[in-house]
mmCIF file of C-alpha atoms in Angstrom:
data_model
loop_
_atom_site.group_PDB
_atom_site.id
_atom_site.type_symbol
_atom_site.label_atom_id
_atom_site.label_comp_id
_atom_site.label_asym_id
_atom_site.label_seq_id
_atom_site.Cartn_x
_atom_site.Cartn_y
_atom_site.Cartn_z
ATOM 1 C CA UNK A 15 4.005 -9.281 18.564
ATOM 2 C CA UNK A 16 4.399 -8.126 22.156
ATOM 3 C CA UNK A 17 3.879 -4.368 22.459
ATOM 4 C CA UNK A 18 2.778 -3.809 26.077
ATOM 5 C CA UNK A 19 -0.717 -2.898 24.861
ATOM 6 C CA UNK A 20 0.462 0.283 23.131
ATOM 7 C CA UNK A 21 -0.474 -0.783 19.624
ATOM 8 C CA UNK A 22 -3.695 -2.358 18.424
ATOM 9 C CA UNK A 23 -3.480 -5.986 17.280
ATOM 10 C CA UNK A 24 -2.520 -6.537 13.667
ATOM 11 C CA UNK A 25 -3.950 -9.188 11.381
ATOM 12 C CA UNK A 26 -1.339 -10.961 9.324
ATOM 13 C CA UNK A 27 -2.104 -13.055 6.250
ATOM 14 C CA UNK A 28 0.341 -15.243 4.370
ATOM 15 C CA UNK A 29 -0.772 -16.472 0.967
ATOM 16 C CA UNK A 30 1.407 -18.521 -1.337
ATOM 17 C CA UNK A 31 1.710 -17.775 -5.037
ATOM 18 C CA UNK A 32 3.803 -20.830 -5.898
ATOM 19 C CA UNK A 33 7.358 -20.849 -7.147
ATOM 20 C CA UNK A 34 8.496 -17.327 -7.945
ATOM 21 C CA UNK A 35 10.327 -18.461 -11.083
ATOM 22 C CA UNK A 36 7.037 -19.897 -12.430
ATOM 23 C CA UNK A 37 4.965 -16.822 -11.593
ATOM 24 C CA UNK A 38 3.211 -15.260 -14.576
ATOM 25 C CA UNK A 39 1.363 -11.969 -14.735
ATOM 26 C CA UNK A 40 -1.934 -13.857 -15.197
ATOM 27 C CA UNK A 41 -1.353 -15.938 -12.051
ATOM 28 C CA UNK A 42 -0.345 -12.800 -10.186
ATOM 29 C CA UNK A 43 -3.526 -10.989 -11.263
ATOM 30 C CA UNK A 44 -5.616 -13.956 -10.057
ATOM 31 C CA UNK A 45 -3.692 -13.937 -6.762
ATOM 32 C CA UNK A 46 -4.310 -10.199 -6.328
ATOM 33 C CA UNK A 47 -8.022 -10.659 -6.981
ATOM 34 C CA UNK A 48 -8.330 -13.450 -4.396
ATOM 35 C CA UNK A 49 -6.223 -11.535 -1.886
ATOM 36 C CA UNK A 50 -8.310 -8.386 -2.350
ATOM 37 C CA UNK A 51 -11.489 -10.330 -1.629
ATOM 38 C CA UNK A 52 -9.947 -12.023 1.427
ATOM 39 C CA UNK A 53 -8.662 -8.773 2.924
ATOM 40 C CA UNK A 54 -12.039 -7.107 2.341
ATOM 41 C CA UNK A 55 -13.828 -9.965 4.142
ATOM 42 C CA UNK A 56 -11.395 -9.514 7.051
ATOM 43 C CA UNK A 57 -12.584 -5.871 7.343
ATOM 44 C CA UNK A 58 -9.048 -4.499 7.110
ATOM 45 C CA UNK A 59 -8.710 -0.805 6.339
ATOM 46 C CA UNK A 60 -5.091 -0.933 5.180
ATOM 47 C CA UNK A 61 -2.724 -3.541 3.816
ATOM 48 C CA UNK A 62 0.882 -3.989 2.741
ATOM 49 C CA UNK A 63 1.640 -6.618 0.100
ATOM 50 C CA UNK A 64 5.160 -7.985 -0.395
ATOM 51 C CA UNK A 65 6.036 -10.312 -3.270
ATOM 52 C CA UNK A 66 9.095 -11.831 -4.930
ATOM 53 C CA UNK A 67 8.388 -10.759 -8.512
ATOM 54 C CA UNK A 68 11.915 -10.500 -9.849
ATOM 55 C CA UNK A 69 11.004 -12.207 -13.125
ATOM 56 C CA UNK A 70 8.110 -9.820 -13.942
ATOM 57 C CA UNK A 71 8.080 -6.257 -15.187
ATOM 58 C CA UNK A 72 7.521 -3.752 -12.339
ATOM 59 C CA UNK A 73 5.013 -1.918 -14.534
ATOM 60 C CA UNK A 74 3.049 -5.130 -15.212
ATOM 61 C CA UNK A 75 3.036 -5.987 -11.493
ATOM 62 C CA UNK A 76 1.751 -2.521 -10.568
ATOM 63 C CA UNK A 77 -0.925 -2.716 -13.278
ATOM 64 C CA UNK A 78 -2.094 -6.144 -12.083
ATOM 65 C CA UNK A 79 -2.219 -4.832 -8.517
ATOM 66 C CA UNK A 80 -4.213 -1.764 -9.545
ATOM 67 C CA UNK A 81 -6.598 -3.716 -11.774
ATOM 68 C CA UNK A 82 -7.147 -6.876 -9.725
ATOM 69 C CA UNK A 83 -6.527 -6.046 -6.068
ATOM 70 C CA UNK A 84 -7.924 -2.517 -5.961
ATOM 71 C CA UNK A 85 -11.129 -3.657 -7.650
ATOM 72 C CA UNK A 86 -11.992 -5.585 -4.459
ATOM 73 C CA UNK A 87 -10.143 -3.737 -1.685
ATOM 74 C CA UNK A 88 -10.869 -0.046 -1.218
ATOM 75 C CA UNK A 89 -8.675 0.781 1.762
ATOM 76 C CA UNK A 90 -5.093 2.018 1.839
ATOM 77 C CA UNK A 91 -2.663 -0.344 0.141
ATOM 78 C CA UNK A 92 1.083 -0.484 -0.395
ATOM 79 C CA UNK A 93 2.844 -2.865 -2.762
ATOM 80 C CA UNK A 94 6.424 -3.944 -2.119
ATOM 81 C CA UNK A 95 8.364 -6.163 -4.479
ATOM 82 C CA UNK A 96 11.754 -7.722 -4.048
ATOM 83 C CA UNK A 97 14.272 -7.262 -6.834
#
């Protein structure tokens, strides 16, 4: 993104989770675990995660994120989900 050198470069990762209507909490937990490892290897200190999880409970999604992603990534993290 052009910014006239005023902002440091940002690393962007796009990882597919498959069809959103076929997404289960177990697959999501596995995705979070892999993503946490990948972001840690990239030496990122913060991350924002956005997912289409309309067919899953918001509480289950947050729990999977806390259990699986945060176990591997120890920086600042924000989770966004689309309704």
